[in-house]
Short mmCIF file of C-alpha atoms in Angstrom, two decimals:
data_model
loop_
_atom_site.label_atom_id
_atom_site.label_comp_id
_atom_site.label_asym_id
_atom_site.label_seq_id
_atom_site.Cartn_x
_atom_site.Cartn_y
_atom_site.Cartn_z
CA MET E 5 0.00 0.00 0.00
CA ASN E 6 1.35 3.33 -1.07
CA PRO E 7 1.36 5.92 1.57
CA VAL E 8 -0.88 9.02 1.10
CA THR E 9 1.03 12.01 0.13
CA LYS E 10 -0.19 15.20 1.75
CA ARG E 11 0.16 18.29 -0.40
CA ARG E 12 -0.39 21.87 0.63
CA LEU E 13 -3.12 24.00 -1.29
CA PRO E 14 -1.92 26.99 -3.17
CA SER E 15 -2.50 30.25 -1.40
CA SER E 16 -4.63 31.72 -4.19
CA LEU E 17 -7.03 28.82 -4.14
CA ARG E 18 -7.11 28.83 -0.37
CA ASN E 19 -8.09 32.52 -0.35
CA LEU E 20 -10.83 31.95 -2.91
CA LEU E 21 -12.41 29.22 -0.88
CA THR E 22 -12.14 30.87 2.50
CA ASP E 23 -12.75 34.54 1.61
CA ILE E 24 -16.39 35.47 2.37
CA SER E 25 -16.19 39.24 1.97
CA PRO E 26 -18.50 40.93 -0.63
CA LYS E 27 -17.17 40.92 -4.16
CA GLU E 28 -17.58 43.51 -6.87
CA GLU E 29 -20.16 42.87 -9.65
CA TRP E 30 -19.19 41.88 -13.14
CA THR E 31 -18.44 44.95 -15.07
CA ASP E 32 -18.22 43.51 -18.51
CA VAL E 33 -20.21 45.53 -21.10
CA GLN E 34 -23.13 43.61 -22.60
CA PRO E 35 -23.30 43.67 -26.37
CA ASP E 36 -26.17 45.64 -27.96
CA PRO E 37 -29.18 43.64 -29.21
CA GLU E 38 -29.41 43.10 -32.96
CA ILE E 39 -32.44 44.44 -34.92
CA ARG E 40 -33.63 42.56 -37.99
CA ASP E 41 -36.81 43.64 -39.95
CA GLY E 42 -38.04 45.61 -36.97
CA ILE E 43 -37.59 42.67 -34.55
CA ILE E 44 -35.11 42.93 -31.65
CA ILE E 45 -32.88 39.88 -31.33
CA PRO E 46 -31.36 39.76 -27.82
CA PRO E 47 -27.63 38.97 -27.43
CA ARG E 48 -26.59 35.55 -26.41
CA GLY E 49 -26.56 35.06 -22.67
CA ALA E 50 -28.46 38.26 -21.89
CA ALA E 51 -31.81 38.35 -20.08
CA VAL E 52 -34.26 40.77 -21.68
CA ALA E 53 -37.83 41.47 -20.48
CA PRO E 54 -40.68 40.38 -22.84
CA GLU E 55 -42.03 43.91 -23.04
CA GLU E 56 -38.76 45.16 -24.47
CA LEU E 57 -38.93 42.58 -27.22
CA LEU E 58 -42.50 43.50 -28.38
CA SER E 59 -42.78 47.23 -27.87
CA PRO E 60 -40.29 48.31 -30.52
CA SER E 61 -42.16 46.30 -33.18
CA ARG E 62 -45.48 48.10 -32.40
CA GLU E 63 -43.87 51.48 -32.36
CA GLN E 64 -42.17 50.93 -35.66
CA MET E 65 -45.29 49.53 -37.45
CA THR E 66 -46.19 51.96 -40.23
CA GLU E 67 -49.50 52.69 -41.91
CA GLU E 68 -48.38 50.80 -44.93
CA THR E 69 -47.89 47.70 -42.82
CA LYS E 70 -51.40 48.05 -41.40
CA GLU E 71 -52.98 48.40 -44.84
CA LYS E 72 -51.14 45.31 -46.02
CA SER E 73 -52.43 43.30 -43.07
CA GLU E 74 -56.02 44.47 -43.58
CA LYS E 75 -55.97 43.81 -47.30
CA GLY E 76 -54.75 40.41 -46.65
CA ALA E 77 -58.22 39.24 -45.35
CA VAL E 78 -60.59 37.79 -47.95
CA CYS E 79 -64.33 38.66 -48.16
CA LEU E 80 -66.14 35.90 -46.34
CA LEU E 81 -69.31 36.39 -48.40
CA CYS E 82 -68.06 36.09 -51.97
CA HIS E 83 -64.68 34.44 -51.13
CA CYS E 84 -63.02 36.01 -54.14
CA LYS E 85 -62.18 39.65 -53.32
CA PRO E 86 -60.24 41.21 -50.46
CA SER E 87 -62.44 42.62 -47.72
CA LEU E 88 -62.77 46.37 -47.32
CA TYR E 89 -65.42 46.64 -44.62
CA THR E 90 -66.59 44.83 -41.53
CA CYS E 91 -70.24 44.31 -40.55
CA PRO E 92 -70.87 46.03 -37.18
CA ARG E 93 -73.41 43.37 -36.23
CA CYS E 94 -71.66 40.07 -36.95
CA ASN E 95 -68.05 41.32 -37.64
CA VAL E 96 -67.96 39.52 -40.98
CA PRO E 97 -65.51 41.14 -43.43
CA TYR E 98 -67.04 41.98 -46.83
CA CYS E 99 -65.92 43.75 -49.95
CA SER E 100 -68.94 45.62 -51.37
CA LEU E 101 -72.61 46.57 -50.97
CA SER E 102 -73.73 43.67 -53.13
CA CYS E 103 -72.10 41.23 -50.72
CA TYR E 104 -73.69 43.05 -47.79
CA LYS E 105 -77.13 42.57 -49.43
CA SER E 106 -76.45 38.98 -50.43
CA PRO E 107 -78.73 36.17 -49.14
CA GLU E 108 -75.88 34.84 -47.00
CA HIS E 109 -75.93 38.12 -45.09
CA SER E 110 -79.71 38.76 -45.22
CA VAL E 111 -80.24 38.59 -41.46
CA CYS E 112 -78.08 41.61 -40.73
CA SER E 113 -79.01 43.57 -43.86
CA GLU E 114 -82.78 43.18 -43.38
CA ASP E 115 -82.56 44.23 -39.74
CA PHE E 116 -80.46 47.21 -40.74
CA TYR E 117 -82.90 48.40 -43.41
CA LYS E 118 -85.86 47.79 -41.10
CA GLU E 119 -84.36 49.93 -38.36
CA SER E 120 -83.40 52.61 -40.88
CA VAL E 121 -86.92 52.81 -42.29
CA LEU E 122 -88.52 52.93 -38.84
CA ASN E 123 -86.18 55.68 -37.69
CA GLU E 124 -86.80 57.62 -40.89
CA LEU E 125 -90.56 57.35 -40.44
CA LYS E 126 -90.33 58.50 -36.85
CA GLU E 127 -88.26 61.51 -37.77
CA MET E 128 -90.22 62.26 -40.91
CA GLY E 129 -93.42 63.30 -39.12
CA THR E 130 -91.81 65.79 -36.80
CA THR E 131 -89.41 67.01 -39.48
CA GLU E 132 -92.15 67.65 -42.06
CA GLU E 133 -94.41 69.37 -39.57
CA GLU E 134 -91.60 71.56 -38.32
CA GLY E 135 -90.57 72.36 -41.88
CA LYS E 136 -94.11 73.26 -42.91
CA LYS E 137 -94.59 75.39 -39.83
CA LYS E 138 -91.33 77.22 -40.38
CA MET E 139 -92.07 77.79 -44.07
CA ARG E 140 -95.54 79.08 -43.21
CA GLU E 141 -94.05 81.53 -40.72
CA ILE E 142 -91.59 82.77 -43.34
CA LEU E 143 -94.33 83.27 -45.94
CA LEU E 144 -96.60 85.04 -43.45
CA GLY E 145 -93.72 87.28 -42.43
CA LEU E 146 -93.05 88.22 -46.05
CA ARG E 147 -96.72 88.93 -46.64
CA LYS E 148 -96.98 91.20 -43.60
CA LYS E 149 -93.82 93.06 -44.58
CA ALA E 150 -95.14 93.54 -48.10
CA GLU E 151 -98.37 95.01 -46.71
CA ASN E 152 -96.55 97.38 -44.34
CA THR E 153 -93.92 98.59 -46.81
CA GLU E 154 -94.19 100.55 -50.01
CA GLY E 155 -94.18 98.65 -53.23
CA ASP E 156 -95.20 95.14 -54.03
CA MET E 157 -93.82 91.73 -53.18
CA GLU E 158 -91.18 91.94 -55.90
CA SER E 159 -89.60 95.07 -54.47
CA LEU E 160 -89.60 93.55 -50.99
CA LEU E 161 -87.89 90.39 -52.24
CA LYS E 162 -85.23 92.45 -53.98
CA LYS E 163 -84.77 94.56 -50.88
CA GLU E 164 -84.34 91.49 -48.67
CA GLY E 165 -81.90 89.97 -51.14
CA ILE E 166 -84.12 87.00 -51.86
CA LEU E 167 -84.61 88.00 -55.50
CA PRO E 168 -81.36 89.20 -57.10
CA GLU E 169 -81.18 91.76 -59.86
CA GLN E 170 -81.75 90.07 -63.18
CA SER E 171 -81.45 90.93 -66.82
CA GLU E 172 -84.37 91.71 -69.08
CA GLU E 173 -84.39 88.16 -70.44
CA GLU E 174 -84.83 86.73 -66.95
CA THR E 175 -87.56 89.21 -65.95
CA GLU E 176 -90.35 86.85 -67.01
CA ASP E 177 -88.99 84.05 -64.82
CA SER E 178 -88.67 86.40 -61.87
CA GLU E 179 -92.30 87.51 -62.26
CA ILE E 180 -93.41 83.87 -62.16
CA ASN E 181 -91.38 83.32 -59.00
CA VAL E 182 -92.89 86.41 -57.36
CA GLN E 183 -96.42 85.27 -58.24
CA ALA E 184 -95.68 81.85 -56.81
CA ILE E 185 -94.46 83.37 -53.54
CA GLU E 186 -97.55 85.59 -53.36
CA LEU E 187 -99.84 82.60 -53.87
CA LEU E 188 -97.98 80.54 -51.30
CA SER E 189 -98.15 83.35 -48.76
CA ARG E 190 -101.87 83.70 -49.39
CA LEU E 191 -102.30 79.95 -48.93
CA ALA E 192 -100.37 80.07 -45.65
CA GLU E 193 -102.64 82.87 -44.45
CA LEU E 194 -105.75 80.87 -45.32
CA GLN E 195 -104.42 77.79 -43.54
CA GLU E 196 -103.72 79.80 -40.42
CA THR E 197 -107.24 81.27 -40.56
CA ASP E 198 -108.76 77.80 -40.94
CA GLU E 199 -106.86 76.51 -37.93
CA GLU E 200 -108.07 79.43 -35.86
CA ASN E 201 -111.65 78.82 -37.02
CA LEU E 202 -111.40 75.14 -36.11
CA GLU E 203 -110.18 76.01 -32.65
CA SER E 204 -113.00 78.51 -32.20
CA GLU E 205 -115.54 75.95 -33.49
CA ASP E 206 -114.28 73.38 -31.00
CA VAL E 207 -114.69 75.88 -28.20
CA GLN E 208 -118.13 76.80 -29.53
CA ASP E 209 -119.17 73.14 -29.71
CA GLU E 210 -118.18 72.67 -26.10
CA ASN E 211 -120.19 75.73 -25.15
CA ASP E 212 -123.17 74.49 -27.21
CA ASP E 213 -123.05 71.14 -25.45
CA MET E 214 -123.07 72.91 -22.11
CA ASP E 215 -125.93 75.16 -23.25
CA LEU E 216 -127.98 72.18 -24.44
CA ALA E 217 -127.41 70.41 -21.14
CA ASP E 218 -128.56 73.53 -19.31
CA ARG E 219 -131.66 73.75 -21.50
CA LEU E 220 -132.60 70.12 -20.91
CA GLN E 221 -131.87 70.28 -17.20
CA GLY E 222 -135.01 69.85 -15.13
CA LEU E 223 -137.16 68.78 -18.12
CA ASP E 224 -138.91 65.44 -18.46
CA ILE E 225 -137.93 64.48 -22.01
CA ASP E 226 -140.37 61.57 -22.12
CA GLU E 227 -143.29 63.93 -21.53
CA LEU E 228 -142.28 66.42 -24.25
CA SER E 229 -143.65 66.15 -27.78
CA GLU E 230 -141.50 66.08 -30.91
CA GLU E 231 -142.35 69.71 -31.66
CA GLN E 232 -141.32 70.82 -28.18
CA LEU E 233 -138.03 68.92 -28.35
CA TRP E 234 -137.34 70.34 -31.79
CA GLY E 235 -138.03 73.84 -30.48
CA LEU E 236 -135.35 73.43 -27.81
CA LEU E 237 -132.64 73.08 -30.46
CA SER E 238 -130.82 76.04 -31.97
CA LYS E 239 -130.52 76.61 -35.71
CA GLU E 240 -127.03 75.12 -35.80
CA GLU E 241 -128.17 72.07 -33.84
CA LYS E 242 -131.12 71.54 -36.16
CA LYS E 243 -128.82 71.84 -39.16
CA LYS E 244 -126.43 69.26 -37.73
CA PHE E 245 -129.31 66.91 -36.94
CA VAL E 246 -130.67 67.11 -40.49
CA GLY E 247 -127.17 66.50 -41.85
CA LEU E 248 -126.80 63.37 -39.73
CA ILE E 249 -130.10 62.08 -41.07
CA LYS E 250 -129.07 62.71 -44.69
CA HIS E 251 -125.78 60.89 -44.22
CA GLY E 252 -127.48 57.88 -42.61
CA ALA E 253 -125.94 58.26 -39.16
CA PHE E 254 -129.12 56.94 -37.51
CA ASN E 255 -129.64 53.92 -39.77
CA GLY E 256 -128.36 51.51 -37.18
CA LEU E 257 -130.61 52.98 -34.47
CA VAL E 258 -133.89 52.58 -36.39
CA THR E 259 -135.39 49.19 -37.23
CA LEU E 260 -136.16 48.87 -40.93
CA TRP E 261 -139.90 48.60 -41.53
CA LYS E 262 -141.15 45.62 -43.54
CA PRO E 263 -144.10 46.44 -45.82
CA TRP E 264 -147.23 44.43 -45.12
CA TRP E 265 -148.07 43.95 -48.81
CA GLU E 266 -145.07 41.66 -49.38
CA GLU E 267 -146.77 38.75 -47.60
CA HIS E 268 -148.60 36.32 -49.89
CA GLU E 269 -150.05 32.90 -49.33
CA GLU E 270 -148.55 32.06 -52.71
CA LYS E 271 -145.41 33.66 -54.09
CA GLY E 272 -146.24 36.85 -55.87
CA ARG E 273 -144.75 35.90 -59.22
CA VAL E 274 -146.36 32.46 -59.23
CA LEU E 275 -149.68 34.03 -58.30
CA VAL E 276 -149.44 36.41 -61.25
CA GLU E 277 -148.69 33.56 -63.66
CA VAL E 278 -151.74 31.67 -62.41
CA LEU E 279 -153.90 34.77 -62.86
CA HIS E 280 -152.54 35.22 -66.36
CA GLU E 281 -153.49 31.64 -67.30
CA GLU E 282 -156.97 32.05 -65.90
CA MET E 283 -157.59 35.35 -67.68
CA SER E 284 -156.47 33.94 -71.02
CA LYS E 285 -159.28 31.37 -70.77
CA GLU E 286 -162.00 33.82 -69.80
CA LYS E 287 -164.10 35.74 -72.28
CA LYS E 288 -164.54 39.44 -71.92
CA CYS E 289 -168.05 40.33 -70.73
CA ASN E 290 -170.15 43.08 -72.19
CA ALA E 291 -169.79 46.25 -70.10
CA ASP E 292 -173.54 46.99 -70.13
CA THR E 293 -174.40 43.46 -69.01
CA VAL E 294 -171.90 43.62 -66.17
CA LYS E 295 -173.26 46.98 -65.08
CA THR E 296 -176.86 45.69 -65.04
CA SER E 297 -175.98 42.56 -63.08
CA GLU E 298 -174.00 44.57 -60.52
CA GLN E 299 -176.91 46.97 -60.00
CA GLY E 300 -179.29 44.04 -59.55
CA THR E 301 -177.21 42.47 -56.82
CA CYS E 302 -177.16 45.83 -54.92
CA GLY E 303 -173.51 45.46 -54.12
CA SER E 304 -173.70 42.05 -52.44
CA LYS E 305 -170.35 41.07 -53.97
CA SER E 306 -168.79 44.24 -52.62
CA ASN E 307 -170.03 43.54 -49.10
CA ARG E 308 -168.67 39.99 -49.22
CA LYS E 309 -165.18 41.14 -50.23
CA VAL E 310 -164.97 43.81 -47.55
CA LYS E 311 -166.12 41.34 -44.90
CA LEU E 312 -163.46 38.81 -45.96
CA VAL E 313 -160.64 41.32 -45.69
CA LYS E 314 -161.82 42.67 -42.33
CA GLU E 315 -161.97 39.20 -40.82
CA ARG E 316 -158.24 38.53 -41.43
CA LYS E 317 -156.96 42.00 -40.53
CA ASP E 318 -156.18 41.22 -36.91
CA GLU E 319 -154.06 38.21 -37.87
CA THR E 320 -151.86 39.79 -40.57
CA GLY E 321 -151.49 43.46 -39.58
CA VAL E 322 -152.87 44.68 -42.91
CA PRO E 323 -154.67 48.05 -42.62
CA PRO E 324 -158.44 47.60 -42.26
CA VAL E 325 -160.71 48.31 -45.20
CA SER E 326 -163.11 51.21 -44.93
CA VAL E 327 -166.51 50.17 -43.59
CA LYS E 328 -168.45 52.39 -45.96
CA ILE E 329 -167.50 52.07 -49.62
CA PRO E 330 -170.24 53.47 -51.87
CA LYS E 331 -171.28 51.79 -55.09
CA LEU E 332 -169.53 53.06 -58.19
CA SER E 333 -172.85 53.77 -59.87
CA CYS E 334 -173.72 56.16 -57.05
CA LEU E 335 -170.56 58.18 -57.63
CA CYS E 336 -170.32 58.09 -61.42
CA SER E 337 -172.82 56.90 -63.97
CA ASN E 338 -170.24 56.23 -66.68
CA PRO E 339 -166.71 55.84 -65.23
CA SER E 340 -163.78 56.07 -67.63
CA PRO E 341 -161.90 52.88 -68.48
CA LEU E 342 -158.71 54.81 -67.64
CA VAL E 343 -159.50 54.99 -63.90
CA GLY E 344 -157.27 51.98 -63.26
CA PHE E 345 -154.18 53.99 -64.24
CA SER E 346 -155.08 56.58 -61.60
CA VAL E 347 -155.18 53.74 -59.07
CA VAL E 348 -151.64 52.79 -60.12
CA ASN E 349 -150.44 56.38 -59.73
CA ALA E 350 -152.02 56.77 -56.28
CA LEU E 351 -150.62 53.46 -55.03
CA PHE E 352 -147.17 54.37 -56.37
CA SER E 353 -147.07 57.58 -54.32
CA TYR E 354 -148.53 55.78 -51.28
CA SER E 355 -146.00 52.92 -51.27
CA PHE E 356 -142.99 55.14 -51.97
CA THR E 357 -143.92 57.63 -49.24
CA LEU E 358 -144.68 54.95 -46.67
CA CYS E 359 -141.28 53.33 -47.26
CA PHE E 360 -139.64 56.75 -47.22
CA PHE E 361 -140.98 57.39 -43.70
CA ASN E 362 -140.19 53.80 -42.64
CA GLY E 363 -143.89 53.05 -42.09
CA ASP E 364 -144.36 55.83 -39.50
CA THR E 365 -147.79 57.41 -40.11
CA ASP E 366 -148.64 58.52 -36.58
CA SER E 367 -146.00 61.13 -35.74
CA LEU E 368 -145.57 62.51 -39.29
CA VAL E 369 -149.12 62.72 -40.57
CA PHE E 370 -148.89 66.11 -42.29
CA GLU E 371 -145.47 65.40 -43.82
CA LEU E 372 -146.70 62.06 -45.16
CA CYS E 373 -149.86 63.55 -46.69
CA ASP E 374 -147.97 66.45 -48.27
CA MET E 375 -145.45 64.10 -49.83
CA ILE E 376 -148.14 61.78 -51.22
CA LEU E 377 -149.99 64.68 -52.82
CA ALA E 378 -146.73 66.12 -54.17
CA ILE E 379 -145.96 62.85 -55.98
CA SER E 380 -149.45 61.77 -57.13
CA GLU E 381 -151.08 63.86 -59.84
CA ALA E 382 -154.08 61.55 -59.68
CA LEU E 383 -154.87 62.80 -56.15
CA ASN E 384 -153.90 66.49 -56.29
CA SER E 385 -155.12 67.33 -59.81
CA SER E 386 -157.44 66.20 -62.58
CA LYS E 387 -154.63 64.50 -64.51
CA ILE E 388 -155.77 61.50 -66.62
CA PHE E 389 -153.28 58.78 -67.52
CA THR E 390 -153.54 56.60 -70.60
CA SER E 391 -151.14 53.78 -69.66
CA VAL E 392 -149.40 52.12 -66.74
CA GLN E 393 -146.04 53.44 -67.90
CA GLU E 394 -147.32 57.03 -68.00
CA ALA E 395 -148.76 56.73 -64.49
CA LEU E 396 -145.45 55.42 -63.13
CA ASP E 397 -143.29 57.91 -65.04
CA SER E 398 -145.34 60.78 -63.66
CA GLY E 399 -144.68 59.74 -60.08
CA GLN E 400 -141.00 59.03 -60.71
CA SER E 401 -140.39 62.40 -62.37
CA LEU E 402 -142.02 64.22 -59.44
CA ILE E 403 -139.87 62.23 -57.00
CA LEU E 404 -136.77 63.45 -58.79
CA GLY E 405 -138.10 66.99 -59.19
CA GLU E 406 -139.05 67.39 -55.53
CA GLY E 407 -135.72 66.01 -54.33
CA PHE E 408 -137.18 62.99 -52.53
CA LEU E 409 -134.73 60.56 -54.15
CA GLY E 410 -131.31 60.31 -52.50
CA LYS E 411 -128.15 59.70 -54.50
CA ASP E 412 -127.31 56.73 -52.31
CA ASP E 413 -130.59 54.92 -53.14
CA PRO E 414 -131.33 55.13 -56.89
CA SER E 415 -133.39 51.93 -56.82
CA ALA E 416 -136.18 53.38 -54.62
CA PRO E 417 -138.57 54.10 -57.57
CA VAL E 418 -138.08 50.56 -58.87
CA ARG E 419 -138.94 49.18 -55.45
CA ALA E 420 -142.05 51.37 -55.44
CA VAL E 421 -143.13 49.80 -58.75
CA GLU E 422 -142.61 46.38 -57.20
CA ALA E 423 -144.69 47.46 -54.19
CA VAL E 424 -147.60 48.47 -56.45
CA ALA E 425 -147.36 45.07 -58.18
CA HIS E 426 -147.55 43.35 -54.79
CA ILE E 427 -150.57 45.42 -53.75
CA LEU E 428 -152.46 44.78 -56.98
CA THR E 429 -151.65 41.06 -56.82
CA GLY E 430 -153.35 40.65 -53.46
CA ARG E 431 -152.81 38.13 -50.71
CA ASN E 432 -154.14 35.17 -52.72
CA ARG E 433 -156.32 34.36 -55.74
CA GLU E 434 -159.53 34.39 -53.72
CA ASP E 435 -158.79 37.89 -52.39
CA SER E 436 -156.91 39.58 -55.24
CA THR E 437 -158.25 43.11 -54.50
CA GLY E 438 -157.91 42.96 -50.70
CA TYR E 439 -154.49 44.61 -50.53
CA CYS E 440 -155.53 47.33 -52.96
CA LEU E 441 -158.61 48.17 -50.87
CA SER E 442 -156.51 48.13 -47.67
CA ALA E 443 -153.94 50.53 -49.13
CA LEU E 444 -156.58 52.98 -50.39
CA SER E 445 -158.43 52.72 -47.07
CA HIS E 446 -155.24 53.49 -45.16
CA LEU E 447 -154.51 56.45 -47.41
CA ARG E 448 -158.07 57.68 -47.01
CA LEU E 449 -157.81 57.39 -43.20
CA VAL E 450 -154.52 59.32 -43.01
CA LEU E 451 -155.90 62.13 -45.17
CA SER E 452 -159.03 62.31 -43.00
CA GLN E 453 -156.94 62.55 -39.82
CA ALA E 454 -154.79 65.32 -41.28
CA LYS E 455 -157.91 67.19 -42.46
CA ALA E 456 -159.54 66.96 -39.03
CA ALA E 457 -156.44 68.43 -37.33
CA LEU E 458 -156.55 71.63 -39.42
CA SER E 459 -158.72 74.68 -39.00
CA LYS E 460 -161.00 76.00 -41.74
CA GLU E 461 -159.43 79.46 -41.97
CA GLY E 462 -156.41 80.86 -43.80
CA ASP E 463 -153.73 78.70 -45.35
CA LYS E 464 -154.69 75.79 -43.17
CA GLY E 465 -158.17 75.99 -44.62
CA ASN E 466 -156.77 75.65 -48.15
CA LYS E 467 -154.69 72.66 -47.13
CA ARG E 468 -157.71 71.17 -45.39
CA LYS E 469 -159.69 71.46 -48.62
CA LYS E 470 -156.88 69.78 -50.55
CA TYR E 471 -156.86 66.87 -48.12
CA PHE E 472 -160.64 66.57 -48.38
CA MET E 473 -160.58 66.39 -52.19
CA ALA E 474 -157.83 63.75 -52.14
CA CYS E 475 -159.83 61.76 -49.59
CA LYS E 476 -162.90 61.76 -51.86
CA LYS E 477 -160.78 60.59 -54.80
CA CYS E 478 -159.53 57.67 -52.70
CA GLU E 479 -163.16 56.82 -51.98
CA PHE E 480 -163.93 56.82 -55.71
CA LEU E 481 -160.92 54.61 -56.46
CA GLN E 482 -162.07 52.17 -53.77
CA ALA E 483 -165.48 51.90 -55.40
CA TRP E 484 -163.86 51.27 -58.79
CA VAL E 485 -161.57 48.51 -57.41
CA VAL E 486 -164.50 46.71 -55.76
CA GLU E 487 -166.36 46.40 -59.05
CA ASN E 488 -163.36 45.84 -61.37
CA GLU E 489 -161.54 42.84 -59.99
CA HIS E 490 -160.80 41.56 -63.51
CA ASN E 491 -159.12 44.86 -64.51
CA VAL E 492 -157.12 44.90 -61.27
CA ASN E 493 -155.70 41.48 -62.15
CA ILE E 494 -154.71 42.76 -65.59
CA LEU E 495 -153.01 45.76 -64.00
CA ALA E 496 -151.10 43.44 -61.67
CA ILE E 497 -149.64 41.54 -64.62
CA GLU E 498 -148.65 44.78 -66.37
CA LEU E 499 -147.00 46.04 -63.17
CA TRP E 500 -144.91 42.90 -62.78
CA ASN E 501 -143.76 43.15 -66.40
CA GLU E 502 -142.96 46.83 -65.96
CA HIS E 503 -140.99 46.07 -62.81
CA SER E 504 -138.90 43.44 -64.60
CA LYS E 505 -138.17 45.90 -67.39
CA ARG E 506 -137.15 48.73 -65.06
CA GLN E 507 -135.11 46.40 -62.88
CA ALA E 508 -133.12 45.26 -65.93
CA GLU E 509 -132.55 48.88 -66.99
CA LEU E 510 -131.33 49.79 -63.51
CA LEU E 511 -128.89 46.87 -63.43
CA SER E 512 -127.59 47.80 -66.88
CA MET E 513 -127.06 51.42 -65.85
CA THR E 514 -125.33 50.40 -62.63
CA LYS E 515 -123.00 48.08 -64.53
CA ALA E 516 -122.19 50.74 -67.13
CA LYS E 517 -121.53 53.31 -64.41
CA ALA E 518 -119.17 50.94 -62.62
CA GLU E 519 -117.26 50.31 -65.86
CA VAL E 520 -116.93 54.05 -66.54
CA GLU E 521 -115.70 54.71 -63.00
CA GLN E 522 -113.21 51.87 -63.32
CA ILE E 523 -111.89 53.27 -66.60
CA GLY E 524 -111.47 56.71 -65.04
CA SER E 525 -109.77 55.43 -61.89
CA PRO E 526 -106.04 56.24 -61.38
CA THR E 527 -105.17 52.54 -61.14
CA HIS E 528 -106.69 51.79 -64.54
CA LEU E 529 -104.94 54.80 -66.09
CA CYS E 530 -101.58 53.68 -64.71
CA VAL E 531 -102.11 50.16 -66.06
CA SER E 532 -103.13 51.48 -69.48
CA LEU E 533 -100.09 53.74 -69.65
#
């Protein structure tokens, strides 16, 4: 075994290992970092913070670099062009408006346009009103200045600098502009006046409502008559009430009256056809023979008919027949064969007027009688008709002349012709003249009531006499109907034929009018252009 040789450490190494005093830091200079393409490359062995490596690259990024990076993205809608814009809703890059409107992007584009339209509509109302109001104020100001200053509107516009000095060639155009401004200022003044009138009318309406309430306060309206209630209204209130009636404002409040003559045990048209077949088989009787036989029976047939109609009155609501109907021979020894046409004329005025007043004969007796006499020349004059058409045309022309026919109901005369046909047809074949006698009896009763309510003096006396004469004519027509059942049936057939003819004419006119209105409508003109 070799012995261990002990060697002594060098002094320098011994000092290094045993010296614990603080040493000086390394003072070697670190090499500068290298920069390549704007990126800092740290030196080998050096510790550099991450911020120092990134911040110089951001600071040195130029606008050109940014544009290159943005242009590098492709439009995600068409996938063929570089994107130029970004949708604020979904952040999708796109290149043009067509891509923005494309079906792939319809959700955002439709919502955008919808919001834009709604916002525009909201702002449009206030903007237009404010603009109109401001323009009106400007025009009114110009008009007032023109009235308070010397000269006309043209001189004022030149003075204010609105209308510059122009050459002689442009004078004509300037005159047109001045006239336009004058007309616009006048229009603005009229609009302002209308608004003030509307405000005053609203205030007046409120005051009128308060006045009417004060007038009706403490009154029992149910106990007042129509004349008393009408007297409580002012002229303006009466005018408004009449206007409401003309425009049909009360149509829904009033129940439409159904004429009693439209009820038949057999349908009216079928009943007329049966009558026509029966009359074609009968032979015409000699007028003298019929007259002699009727005188010999002393009116027994007449009494039987009246009794039959009176017995069914309570069940159907048909007006009762007059109890006393004189014999025709007692009133006229030789009645004209044209009397039947007077019956048609009288029934035409009766049916039209009764429907016009919605069947109300109690509260409007005088108005109803005056209207019947105004329409029927057979009752208010000695007019003689030679045909059914002439009797109907007379009544229709007077309806138009007196203003009883409204523009909204041109078919009223045709319905009146149909009503006369119903009345002359009767309830059934066994009682073909019953409705005719009931209508004439009702007319006779209404005229008698109106006559009894008038005095014998002055204008009322003249009207009373007119009612009396019409009442006597109704009595004569009743007597003729009782003894001319065959002629009444013939008239019924003629009335139904006349109604069919007039109904076809009315439908043709209505169709032609509709076609003309359609041709003249703006929609049709646009289509034709």
